Coordinates of C-alpha atoms and ligand atoms in Angstrom, one line a residue:
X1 CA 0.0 0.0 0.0
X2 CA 1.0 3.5 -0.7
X3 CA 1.3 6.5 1.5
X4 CA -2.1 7.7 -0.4
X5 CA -3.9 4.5 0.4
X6 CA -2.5 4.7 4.0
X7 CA -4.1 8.4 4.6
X8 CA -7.2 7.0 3.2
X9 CA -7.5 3.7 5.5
X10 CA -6.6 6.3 8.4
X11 CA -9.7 8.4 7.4
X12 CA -12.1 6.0 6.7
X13 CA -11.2 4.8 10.4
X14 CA -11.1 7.7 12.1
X15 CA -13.6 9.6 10.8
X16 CA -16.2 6.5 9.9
X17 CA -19.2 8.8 10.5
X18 CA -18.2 11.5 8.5
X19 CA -19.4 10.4 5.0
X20 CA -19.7 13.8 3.1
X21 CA -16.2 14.2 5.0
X22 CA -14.4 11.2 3.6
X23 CA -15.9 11.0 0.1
X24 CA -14.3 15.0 -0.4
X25 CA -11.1 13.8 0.9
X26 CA -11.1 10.6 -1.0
X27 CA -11.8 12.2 -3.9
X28 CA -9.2 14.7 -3.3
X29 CA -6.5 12.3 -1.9
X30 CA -7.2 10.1 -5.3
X31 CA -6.2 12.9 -7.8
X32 CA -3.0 13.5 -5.9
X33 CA -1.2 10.2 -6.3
X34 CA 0.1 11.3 -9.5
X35 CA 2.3 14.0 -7.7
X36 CA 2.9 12.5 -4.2
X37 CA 3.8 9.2 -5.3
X38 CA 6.7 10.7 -7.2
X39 CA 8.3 12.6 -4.2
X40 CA 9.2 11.5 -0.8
X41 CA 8.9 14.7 0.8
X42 CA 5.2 14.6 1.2
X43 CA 5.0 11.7 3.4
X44 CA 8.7 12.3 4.9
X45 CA 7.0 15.6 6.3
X46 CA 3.9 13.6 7.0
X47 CA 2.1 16.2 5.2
X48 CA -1.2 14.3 3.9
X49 CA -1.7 13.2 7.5
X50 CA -1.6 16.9 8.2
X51 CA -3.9 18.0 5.8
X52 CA -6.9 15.9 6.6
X53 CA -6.9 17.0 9.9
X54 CA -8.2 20.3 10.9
X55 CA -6.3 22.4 12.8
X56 CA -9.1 23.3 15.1
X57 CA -13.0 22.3 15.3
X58 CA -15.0 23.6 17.3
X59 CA -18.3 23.0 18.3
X60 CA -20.8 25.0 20.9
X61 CA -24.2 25.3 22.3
X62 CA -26.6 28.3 20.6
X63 CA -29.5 28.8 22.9
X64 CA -32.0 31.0 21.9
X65 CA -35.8 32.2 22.4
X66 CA -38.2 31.4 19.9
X67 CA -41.4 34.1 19.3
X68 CA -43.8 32.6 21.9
X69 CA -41.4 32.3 24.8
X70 CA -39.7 29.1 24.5
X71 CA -36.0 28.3 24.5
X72 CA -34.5 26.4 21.5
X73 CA -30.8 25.0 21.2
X74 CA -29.1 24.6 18.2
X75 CA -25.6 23.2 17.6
X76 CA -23.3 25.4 16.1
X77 CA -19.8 24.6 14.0
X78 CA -16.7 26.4 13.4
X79 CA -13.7 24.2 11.6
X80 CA -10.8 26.3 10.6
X81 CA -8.7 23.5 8.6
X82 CA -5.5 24.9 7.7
X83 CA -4.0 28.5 7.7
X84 CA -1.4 27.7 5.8
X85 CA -1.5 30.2 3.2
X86 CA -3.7 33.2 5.2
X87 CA -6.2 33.4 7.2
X88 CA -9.1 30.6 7.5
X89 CA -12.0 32.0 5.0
X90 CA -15.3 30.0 4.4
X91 CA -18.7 30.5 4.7
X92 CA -21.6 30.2 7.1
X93 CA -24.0 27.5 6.6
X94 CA -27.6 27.5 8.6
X95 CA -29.4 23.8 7.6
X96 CA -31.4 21.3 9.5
X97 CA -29.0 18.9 7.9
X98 CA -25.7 20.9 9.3
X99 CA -22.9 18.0 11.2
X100 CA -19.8 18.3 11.7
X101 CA -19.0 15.8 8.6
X102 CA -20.7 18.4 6.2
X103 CA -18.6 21.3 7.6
X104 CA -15.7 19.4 7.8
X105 CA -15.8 18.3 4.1
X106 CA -16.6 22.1 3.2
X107 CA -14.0 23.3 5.2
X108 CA -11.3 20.9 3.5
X109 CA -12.6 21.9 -0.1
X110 CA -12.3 25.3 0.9
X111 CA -8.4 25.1 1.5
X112 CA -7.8 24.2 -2.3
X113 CA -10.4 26.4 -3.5
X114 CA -9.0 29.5 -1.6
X115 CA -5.6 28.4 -2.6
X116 CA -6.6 28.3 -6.4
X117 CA -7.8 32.2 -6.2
X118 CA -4.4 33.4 -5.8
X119 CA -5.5 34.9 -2.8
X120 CA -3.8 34.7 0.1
X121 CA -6.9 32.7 2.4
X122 CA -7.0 30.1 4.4
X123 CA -9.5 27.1 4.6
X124 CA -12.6 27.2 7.0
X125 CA -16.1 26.5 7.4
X126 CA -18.6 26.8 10.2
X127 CA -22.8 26.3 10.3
X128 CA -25.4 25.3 12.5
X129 CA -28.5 23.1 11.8
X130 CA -30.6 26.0 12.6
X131 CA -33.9 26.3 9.9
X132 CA -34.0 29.7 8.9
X133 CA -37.3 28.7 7.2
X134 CA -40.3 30.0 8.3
X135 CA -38.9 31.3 11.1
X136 CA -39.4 35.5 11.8
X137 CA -36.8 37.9 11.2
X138 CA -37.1 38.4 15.4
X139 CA -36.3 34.7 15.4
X140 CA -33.4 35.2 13.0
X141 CA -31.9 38.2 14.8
X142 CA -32.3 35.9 18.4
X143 CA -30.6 33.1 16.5
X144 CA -27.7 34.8 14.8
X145 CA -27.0 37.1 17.6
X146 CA -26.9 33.8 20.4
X147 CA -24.2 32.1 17.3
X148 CA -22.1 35.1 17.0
X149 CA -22.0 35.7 21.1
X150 CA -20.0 32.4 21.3
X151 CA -18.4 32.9 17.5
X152 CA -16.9 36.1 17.8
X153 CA -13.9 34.8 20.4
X154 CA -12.6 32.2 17.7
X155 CA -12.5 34.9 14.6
X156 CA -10.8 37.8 13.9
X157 CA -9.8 39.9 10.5
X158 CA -6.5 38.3 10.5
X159 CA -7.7 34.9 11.9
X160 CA -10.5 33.5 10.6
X161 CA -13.0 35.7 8.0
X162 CA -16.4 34.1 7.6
X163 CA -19.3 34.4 5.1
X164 CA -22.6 33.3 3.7
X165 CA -23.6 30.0 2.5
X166 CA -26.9 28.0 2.2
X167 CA -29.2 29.7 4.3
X168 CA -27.3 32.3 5.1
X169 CA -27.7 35.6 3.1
X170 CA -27.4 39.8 3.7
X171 CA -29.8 39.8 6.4
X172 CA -28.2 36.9 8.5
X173 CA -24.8 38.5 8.1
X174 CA -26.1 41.6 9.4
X175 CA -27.3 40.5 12.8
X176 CA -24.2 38.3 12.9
X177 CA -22.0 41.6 12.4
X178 CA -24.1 43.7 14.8
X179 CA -23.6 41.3 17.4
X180 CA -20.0 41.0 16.9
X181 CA -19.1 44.8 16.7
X182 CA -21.4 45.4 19.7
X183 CA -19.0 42.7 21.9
X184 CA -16.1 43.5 20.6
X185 CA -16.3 47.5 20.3
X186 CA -14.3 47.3 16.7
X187 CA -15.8 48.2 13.3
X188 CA -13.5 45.7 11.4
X189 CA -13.6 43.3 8.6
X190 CA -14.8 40.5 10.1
X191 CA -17.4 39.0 8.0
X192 CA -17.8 39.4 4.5
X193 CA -20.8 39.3 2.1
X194 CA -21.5 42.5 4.1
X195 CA -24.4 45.4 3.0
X196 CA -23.2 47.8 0.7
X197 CA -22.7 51.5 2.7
X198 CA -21.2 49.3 5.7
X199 CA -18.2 47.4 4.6
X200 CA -19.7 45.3 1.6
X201 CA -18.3 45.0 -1.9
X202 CA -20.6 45.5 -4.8
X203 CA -20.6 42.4 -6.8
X204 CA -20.1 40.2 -4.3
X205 CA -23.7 38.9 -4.0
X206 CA -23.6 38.5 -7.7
X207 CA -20.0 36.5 -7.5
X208 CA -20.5 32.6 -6.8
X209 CA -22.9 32.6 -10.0
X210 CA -20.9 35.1 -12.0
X211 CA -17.8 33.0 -11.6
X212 CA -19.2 29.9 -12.4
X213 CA -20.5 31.5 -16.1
X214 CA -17.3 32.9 -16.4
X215 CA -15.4 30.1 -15.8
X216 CA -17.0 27.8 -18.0
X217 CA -17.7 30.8 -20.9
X218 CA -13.3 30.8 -20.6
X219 CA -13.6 27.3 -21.6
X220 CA -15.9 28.0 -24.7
X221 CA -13.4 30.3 -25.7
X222 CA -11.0 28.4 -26.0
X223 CA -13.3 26.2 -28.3
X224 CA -14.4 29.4 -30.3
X225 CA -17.9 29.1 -28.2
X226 CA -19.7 30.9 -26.1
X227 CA -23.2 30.9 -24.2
X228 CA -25.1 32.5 -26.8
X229 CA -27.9 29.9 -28.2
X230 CA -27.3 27.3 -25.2
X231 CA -29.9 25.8 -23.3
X232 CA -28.6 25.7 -19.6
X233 CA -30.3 23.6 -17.0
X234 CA -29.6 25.5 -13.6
X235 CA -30.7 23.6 -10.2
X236 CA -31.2 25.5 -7.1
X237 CA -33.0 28.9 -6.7
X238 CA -30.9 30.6 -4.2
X239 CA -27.9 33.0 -4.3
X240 CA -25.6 30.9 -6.5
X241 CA -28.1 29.6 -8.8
X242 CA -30.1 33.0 -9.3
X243 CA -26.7 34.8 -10.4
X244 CA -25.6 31.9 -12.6
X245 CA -28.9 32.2 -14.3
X246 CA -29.0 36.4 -14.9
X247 CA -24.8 36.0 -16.3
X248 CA -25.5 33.0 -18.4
X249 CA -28.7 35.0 -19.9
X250 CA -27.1 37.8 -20.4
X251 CA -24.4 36.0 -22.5
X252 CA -27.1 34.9 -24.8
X253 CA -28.1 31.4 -23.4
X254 CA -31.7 30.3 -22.5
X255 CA -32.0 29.2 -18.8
X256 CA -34.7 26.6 -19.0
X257 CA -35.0 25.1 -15.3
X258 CA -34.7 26.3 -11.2
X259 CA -35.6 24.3 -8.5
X260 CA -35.6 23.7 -4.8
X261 CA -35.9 21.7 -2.1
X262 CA -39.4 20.4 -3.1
X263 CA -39.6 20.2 -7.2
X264 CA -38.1 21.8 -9.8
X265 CA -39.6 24.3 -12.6
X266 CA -38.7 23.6 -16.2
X267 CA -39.7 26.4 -18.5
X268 CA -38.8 25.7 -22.1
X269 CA -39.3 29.4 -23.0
X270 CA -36.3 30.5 -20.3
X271 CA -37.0 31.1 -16.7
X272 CA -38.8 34.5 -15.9
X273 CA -35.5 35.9 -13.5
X274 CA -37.8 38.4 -12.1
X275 CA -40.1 36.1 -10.9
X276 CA -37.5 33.7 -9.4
X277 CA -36.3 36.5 -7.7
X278 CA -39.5 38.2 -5.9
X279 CA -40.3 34.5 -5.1
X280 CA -36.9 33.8 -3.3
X281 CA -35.3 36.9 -2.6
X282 CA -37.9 38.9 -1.5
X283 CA -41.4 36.4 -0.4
X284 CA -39.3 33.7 0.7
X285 CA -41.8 31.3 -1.2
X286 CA -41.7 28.2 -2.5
X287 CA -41.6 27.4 -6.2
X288 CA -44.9 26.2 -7.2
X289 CA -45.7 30.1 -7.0
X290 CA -43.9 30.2 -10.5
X291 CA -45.9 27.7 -12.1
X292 CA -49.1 29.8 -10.7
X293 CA -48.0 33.1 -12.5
X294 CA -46.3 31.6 -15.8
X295 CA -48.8 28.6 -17.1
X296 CA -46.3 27.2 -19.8
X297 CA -44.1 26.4 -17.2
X298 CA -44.0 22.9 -15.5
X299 CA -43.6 22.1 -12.1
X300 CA -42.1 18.8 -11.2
X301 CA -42.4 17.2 -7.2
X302 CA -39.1 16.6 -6.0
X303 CA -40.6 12.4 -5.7
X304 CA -41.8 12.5 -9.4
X305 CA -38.6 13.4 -11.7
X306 CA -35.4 14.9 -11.6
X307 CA -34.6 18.3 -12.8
X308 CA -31.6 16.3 -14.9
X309 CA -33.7 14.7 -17.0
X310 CA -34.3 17.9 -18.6
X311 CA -32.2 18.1 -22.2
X312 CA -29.9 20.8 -22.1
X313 CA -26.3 21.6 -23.3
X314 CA -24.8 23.0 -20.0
X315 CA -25.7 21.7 -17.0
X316 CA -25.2 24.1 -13.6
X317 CA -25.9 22.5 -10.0
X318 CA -26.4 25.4 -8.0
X319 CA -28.4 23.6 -4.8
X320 CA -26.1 21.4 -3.0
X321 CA -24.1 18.7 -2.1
X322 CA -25.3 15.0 -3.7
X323 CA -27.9 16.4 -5.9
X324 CA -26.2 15.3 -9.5
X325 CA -26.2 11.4 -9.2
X326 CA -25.2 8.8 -11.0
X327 CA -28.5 8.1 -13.1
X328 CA -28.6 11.6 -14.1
X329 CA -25.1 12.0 -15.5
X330 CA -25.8 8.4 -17.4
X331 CA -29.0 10.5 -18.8
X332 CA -27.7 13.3 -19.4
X333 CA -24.7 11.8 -21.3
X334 CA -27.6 10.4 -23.1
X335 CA -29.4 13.6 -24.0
X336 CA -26.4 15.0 -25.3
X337 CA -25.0 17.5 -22.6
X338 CA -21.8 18.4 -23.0
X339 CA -20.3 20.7 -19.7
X340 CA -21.3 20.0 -16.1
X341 CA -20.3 23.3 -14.0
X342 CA -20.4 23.1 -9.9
X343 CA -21.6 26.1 -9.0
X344 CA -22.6 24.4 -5.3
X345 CA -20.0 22.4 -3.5
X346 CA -19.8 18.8 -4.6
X347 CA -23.2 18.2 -6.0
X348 CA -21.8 15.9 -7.7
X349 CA -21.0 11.7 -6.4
X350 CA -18.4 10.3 -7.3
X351 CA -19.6 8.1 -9.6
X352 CA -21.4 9.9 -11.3
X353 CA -18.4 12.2 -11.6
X354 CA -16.5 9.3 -13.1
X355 CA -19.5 8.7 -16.2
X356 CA -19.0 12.5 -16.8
X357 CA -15.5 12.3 -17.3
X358 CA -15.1 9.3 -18.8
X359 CA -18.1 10.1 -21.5
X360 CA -16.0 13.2 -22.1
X361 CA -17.7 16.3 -20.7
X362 CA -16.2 19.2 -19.8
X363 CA -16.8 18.5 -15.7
X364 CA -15.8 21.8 -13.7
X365 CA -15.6 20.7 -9.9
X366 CA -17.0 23.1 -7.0
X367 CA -13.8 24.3 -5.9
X368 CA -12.8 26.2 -8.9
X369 CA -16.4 26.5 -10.5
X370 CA -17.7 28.1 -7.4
X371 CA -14.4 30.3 -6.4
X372 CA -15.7 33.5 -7.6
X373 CA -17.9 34.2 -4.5
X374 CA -14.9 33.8 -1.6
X375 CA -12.5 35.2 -4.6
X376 CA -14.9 38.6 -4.0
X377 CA -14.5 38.3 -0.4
X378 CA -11.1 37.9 -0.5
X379 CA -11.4 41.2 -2.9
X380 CA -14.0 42.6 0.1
X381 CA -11.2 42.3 2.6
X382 CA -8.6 44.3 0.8
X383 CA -10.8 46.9 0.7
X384 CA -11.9 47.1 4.4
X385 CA -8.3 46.5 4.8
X386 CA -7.6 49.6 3.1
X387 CA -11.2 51.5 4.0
X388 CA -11.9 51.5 0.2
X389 CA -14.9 50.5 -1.6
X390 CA -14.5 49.8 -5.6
X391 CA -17.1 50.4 -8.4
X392 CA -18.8 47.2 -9.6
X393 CA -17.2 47.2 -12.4
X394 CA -14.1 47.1 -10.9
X395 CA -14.8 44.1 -8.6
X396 CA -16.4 42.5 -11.6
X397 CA -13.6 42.8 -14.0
X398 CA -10.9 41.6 -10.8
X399 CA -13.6 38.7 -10.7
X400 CA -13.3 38.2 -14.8
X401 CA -9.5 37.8 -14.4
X402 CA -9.7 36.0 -11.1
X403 CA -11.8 33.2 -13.1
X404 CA -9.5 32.9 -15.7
X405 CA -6.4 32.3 -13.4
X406 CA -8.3 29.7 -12.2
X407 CA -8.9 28.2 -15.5
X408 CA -5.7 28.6 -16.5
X409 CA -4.1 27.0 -13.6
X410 CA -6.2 24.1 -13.3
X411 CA -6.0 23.6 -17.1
X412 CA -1.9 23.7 -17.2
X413 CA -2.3 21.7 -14.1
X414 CA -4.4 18.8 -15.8
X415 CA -1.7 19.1 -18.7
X416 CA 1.7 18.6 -17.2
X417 CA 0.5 16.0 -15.5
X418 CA -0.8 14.1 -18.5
X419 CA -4.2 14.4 -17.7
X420 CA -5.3 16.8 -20.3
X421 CA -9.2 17.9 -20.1
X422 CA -9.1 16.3 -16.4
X423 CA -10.2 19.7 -14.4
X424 CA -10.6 17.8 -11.5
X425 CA -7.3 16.1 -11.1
X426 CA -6.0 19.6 -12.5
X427 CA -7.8 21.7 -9.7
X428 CA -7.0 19.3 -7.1
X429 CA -3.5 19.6 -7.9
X430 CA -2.9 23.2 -8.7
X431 CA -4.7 24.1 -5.0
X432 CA -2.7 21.2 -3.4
X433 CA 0.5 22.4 -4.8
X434 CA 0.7 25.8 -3.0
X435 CA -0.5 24.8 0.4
X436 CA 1.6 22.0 0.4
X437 CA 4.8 24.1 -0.4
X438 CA 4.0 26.8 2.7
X439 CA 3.0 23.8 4.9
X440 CA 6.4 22.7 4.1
X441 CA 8.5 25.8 4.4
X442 CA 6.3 26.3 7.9
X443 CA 8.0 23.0 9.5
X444 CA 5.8 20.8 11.5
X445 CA 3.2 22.6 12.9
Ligands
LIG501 P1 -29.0 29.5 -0.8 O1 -29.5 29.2 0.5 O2 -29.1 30.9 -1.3 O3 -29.8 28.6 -1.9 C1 -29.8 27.2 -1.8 C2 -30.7 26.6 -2.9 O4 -30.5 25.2 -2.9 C3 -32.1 26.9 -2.6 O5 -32.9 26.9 -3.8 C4 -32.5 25.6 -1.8 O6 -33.9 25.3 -1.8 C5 -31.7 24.6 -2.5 N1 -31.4 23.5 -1.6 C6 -30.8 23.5 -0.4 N2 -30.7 22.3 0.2 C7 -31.3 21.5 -0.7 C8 -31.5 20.1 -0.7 N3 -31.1 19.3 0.3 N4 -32.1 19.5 -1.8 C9 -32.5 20.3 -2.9 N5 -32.3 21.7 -2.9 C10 -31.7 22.2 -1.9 O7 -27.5 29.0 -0.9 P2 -26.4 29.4 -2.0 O8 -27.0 29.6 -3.3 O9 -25.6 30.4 -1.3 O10 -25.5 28.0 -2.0 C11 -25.8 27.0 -2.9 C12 -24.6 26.1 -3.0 O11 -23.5 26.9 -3.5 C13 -24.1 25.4 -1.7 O12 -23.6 24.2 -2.0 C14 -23.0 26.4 -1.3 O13 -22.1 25.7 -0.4 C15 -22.4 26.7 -2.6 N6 -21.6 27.9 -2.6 C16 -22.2 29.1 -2.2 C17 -21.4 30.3 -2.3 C18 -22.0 31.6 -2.0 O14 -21.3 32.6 -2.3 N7 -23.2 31.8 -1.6 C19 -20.0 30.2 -2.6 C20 -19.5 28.9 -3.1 C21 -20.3 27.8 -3.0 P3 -34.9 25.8 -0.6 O15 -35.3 27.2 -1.0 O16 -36.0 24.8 -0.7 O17 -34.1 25.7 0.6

């Protein structure tokens, strides 16, 4: 056995619960046995050992009062894997399904994703498996406000920087800010995804889904393509998935599908963006409202089909992890797709990773698909750093070349290493490759 299948056996010991945990590191682990087998240094240093272990995880009580009087108690997460590179950076997550395996496995893709921007950000993650659904904004405040009073001692602008994620948006990262700066007495960049007028970039709400079209429209290019005249299937109807849907529209391509948590909209016309938004953004509604105000579009139950069996010639899981599985990528190899683009992390399995690949389409894994929106953070921080704020357009053409680093890299990546049109092997490697140097020049700790 090699040193690769030794960290993996340690894993899948240690961490045997932890299945969202272990299938992110396999996955990663996997792609780097092309470089790691070659040199000794890595497991001389004991370096993979390192890396699958967190640096810190910590886990604490949120108590908090709901509307008619009664104390509830969530758990709350905060993993800060490796700081290596900068400070830890990753996002927020509020989800009934929120364990420590899902933050962990977030927090380790995070290390290679924040290492691919350039940027100089650590790897972190952190959540609770609060609902924010149909709960009040009272109840949200109470919530947020009880997570930051135990959060605030573990983070710090040049510690650990967190964001949003699933279920956590402008209005959560508000009352987690106000809580913080009333504690600690310190207007400071803290969090980011921050309002605009208070610390905020412009174009960072806009970033996650941005990226990912820009990212894959880099691609194109270098097939002399482009967006215009596709059909793109999008999944989820939140942040990531209503952004990818306005860039890849506005590049010319017809977004024919959304979806959440209970069904999924197919609207062969392209999806009203206006609609999605008021429904999600603004009502906090479910999705059946759409089918109500636009009557050529279909609404499917989450038990009776799968937003994948929908033809389309780009494919975009914006929802979360899991939710592209190995049946779908079989039919939509079938029905001709031809690029898979993460824009949530790991909605992919691995299988159905492996029919992707192997059927040869263009696969673009979370961690660079989906770097766009901590890329704009990292962008957020330089300019709280320096008590700037730039025009959109600035941000948004730093986010443009951002992307194409990222492409670049991954792609030169994928080459050298003999593994041409393999952007997951390539990403996995390119983010490995600088974390593993300044782990190395940082001695054992
Ligand atoms: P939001 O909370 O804004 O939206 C999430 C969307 O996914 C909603 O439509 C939600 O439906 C749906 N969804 C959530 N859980 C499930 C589930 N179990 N099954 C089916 N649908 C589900 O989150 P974001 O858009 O911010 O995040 C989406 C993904 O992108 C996540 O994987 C996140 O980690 C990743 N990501 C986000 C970044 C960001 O900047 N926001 C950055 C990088 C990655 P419903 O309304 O029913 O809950």
């Amino acid at each position: 056995m090699g040193y690769i299948d030794n960290i993996i056996g340690l894993i899948e010991k240690r961490d045997s619960g932890q299945p969202e945990f272990l299938q992110a590191a396999k996955e990663v682990l996997d792609s780097l046995r092309i470089i790691v087998d070659k040199d000794s240094v890595y497991e001389k240093a004991g370096l993979l050992e390192r890396l699958v272990e967190p640096e810190r995880a910590i886990v604490f009580r949120v108590p908090w009062v709901d509307d008619s009087g009664k104390v509830q108690v969530n758990r709350g997460f905060r993993v800060q894997y490796n700081s290596a590179i900068g400070p830890y950076k990753g996002g927020i997550r509020f989800h009934p399904s929120v364990n420590l395996s899902i933050i962990k496995f977030l927090g380790f893709e995070q290390t290679f994703k924040n290492s691919l921007t350039g940027l100089p950000m650590g790897g972190g993650k952190g959540g609770s498996d609060f609902d924010p659904k149909g709960k009040s904004d009272n109840e949200v405040m109470r919530f947020c406000q009880s997570f930051m009073t135990e959060l605030y001692r573990h983070i710090g602008p040049d510690t650990d920087v967190p964001a949003g994620d699933i279920g956590v948006g402008g209005r959560e990262v508000g009352f987690m800010y106000g809580q913080y700066k009333r504690i600690v007495n310190r207007f400071e960049g803290v969090l980011t995804g921050k309002g605009i007028g208070w610390g905020g970039s412009l174009a960072r709400t806009e970033a996650t889904g941005y990226g990912l079209v820009y990212i894959v429209d880099e691609y194109l290019k270098t097939k002399s393509d482009g967006f215009k005249g596709k059909k793109v299937a999008i999944s989820g109807s939140g942040n990531v998935a209503i952004f990818a849907a306005q860039k890849a529209m506005e590049l010319g391509a017809t977004v024919i599908s959304v979806s959440d948590s209970n069904g999924y909209i197919y609207h062969k016309e392209g999806i009203n963006l206006d609609t999605v938004k008021d429904i999600k953004l603004i009502n906090r509604e479910r999705l059946t409202k759409y089918a109500e105000k636009h009557k050529d579009a279909v609404y499917t139950d989450i038990g009776k089909g799968r937003v994948w069996d929908i033809p389309c010639d780009i494919a975009l899981p914006c929802a979360t992890q899991n939710e592209l599985l190995l049946d779908d990528a079989k039919k939509m190899v079938e029905n001709g797709c031809k690029i898979v683009g993460e824009g949530a992390n790991m909605p992919t399995t691995l299988d159905a990773t492996e029919v992707l690949l192997s059927k040869g389409v263009a696969f673009f894994p979370g961690k660079a698909a989906n770097a766009g929106g901590v890329a704009t953070s990292g962008l957020e921080m330089s300019q709280n750093s320096a008590r700037l704020s730039w025009s959109f357009e600035e941000v948004d053409s730093k986010l443009k070349g951002i992307m194409a680093g990222i492409f670049r890299s991954m792609n030169d990546a994928a080459n050298e290493y003999g593994k041409s049109g393999n952007f997951v092997i390539g990403a996995n490697i390119a983010g490995f490759k600088k974390v593993a140097r300044a782990m190395l020049d940082q001695g054992v700790i």
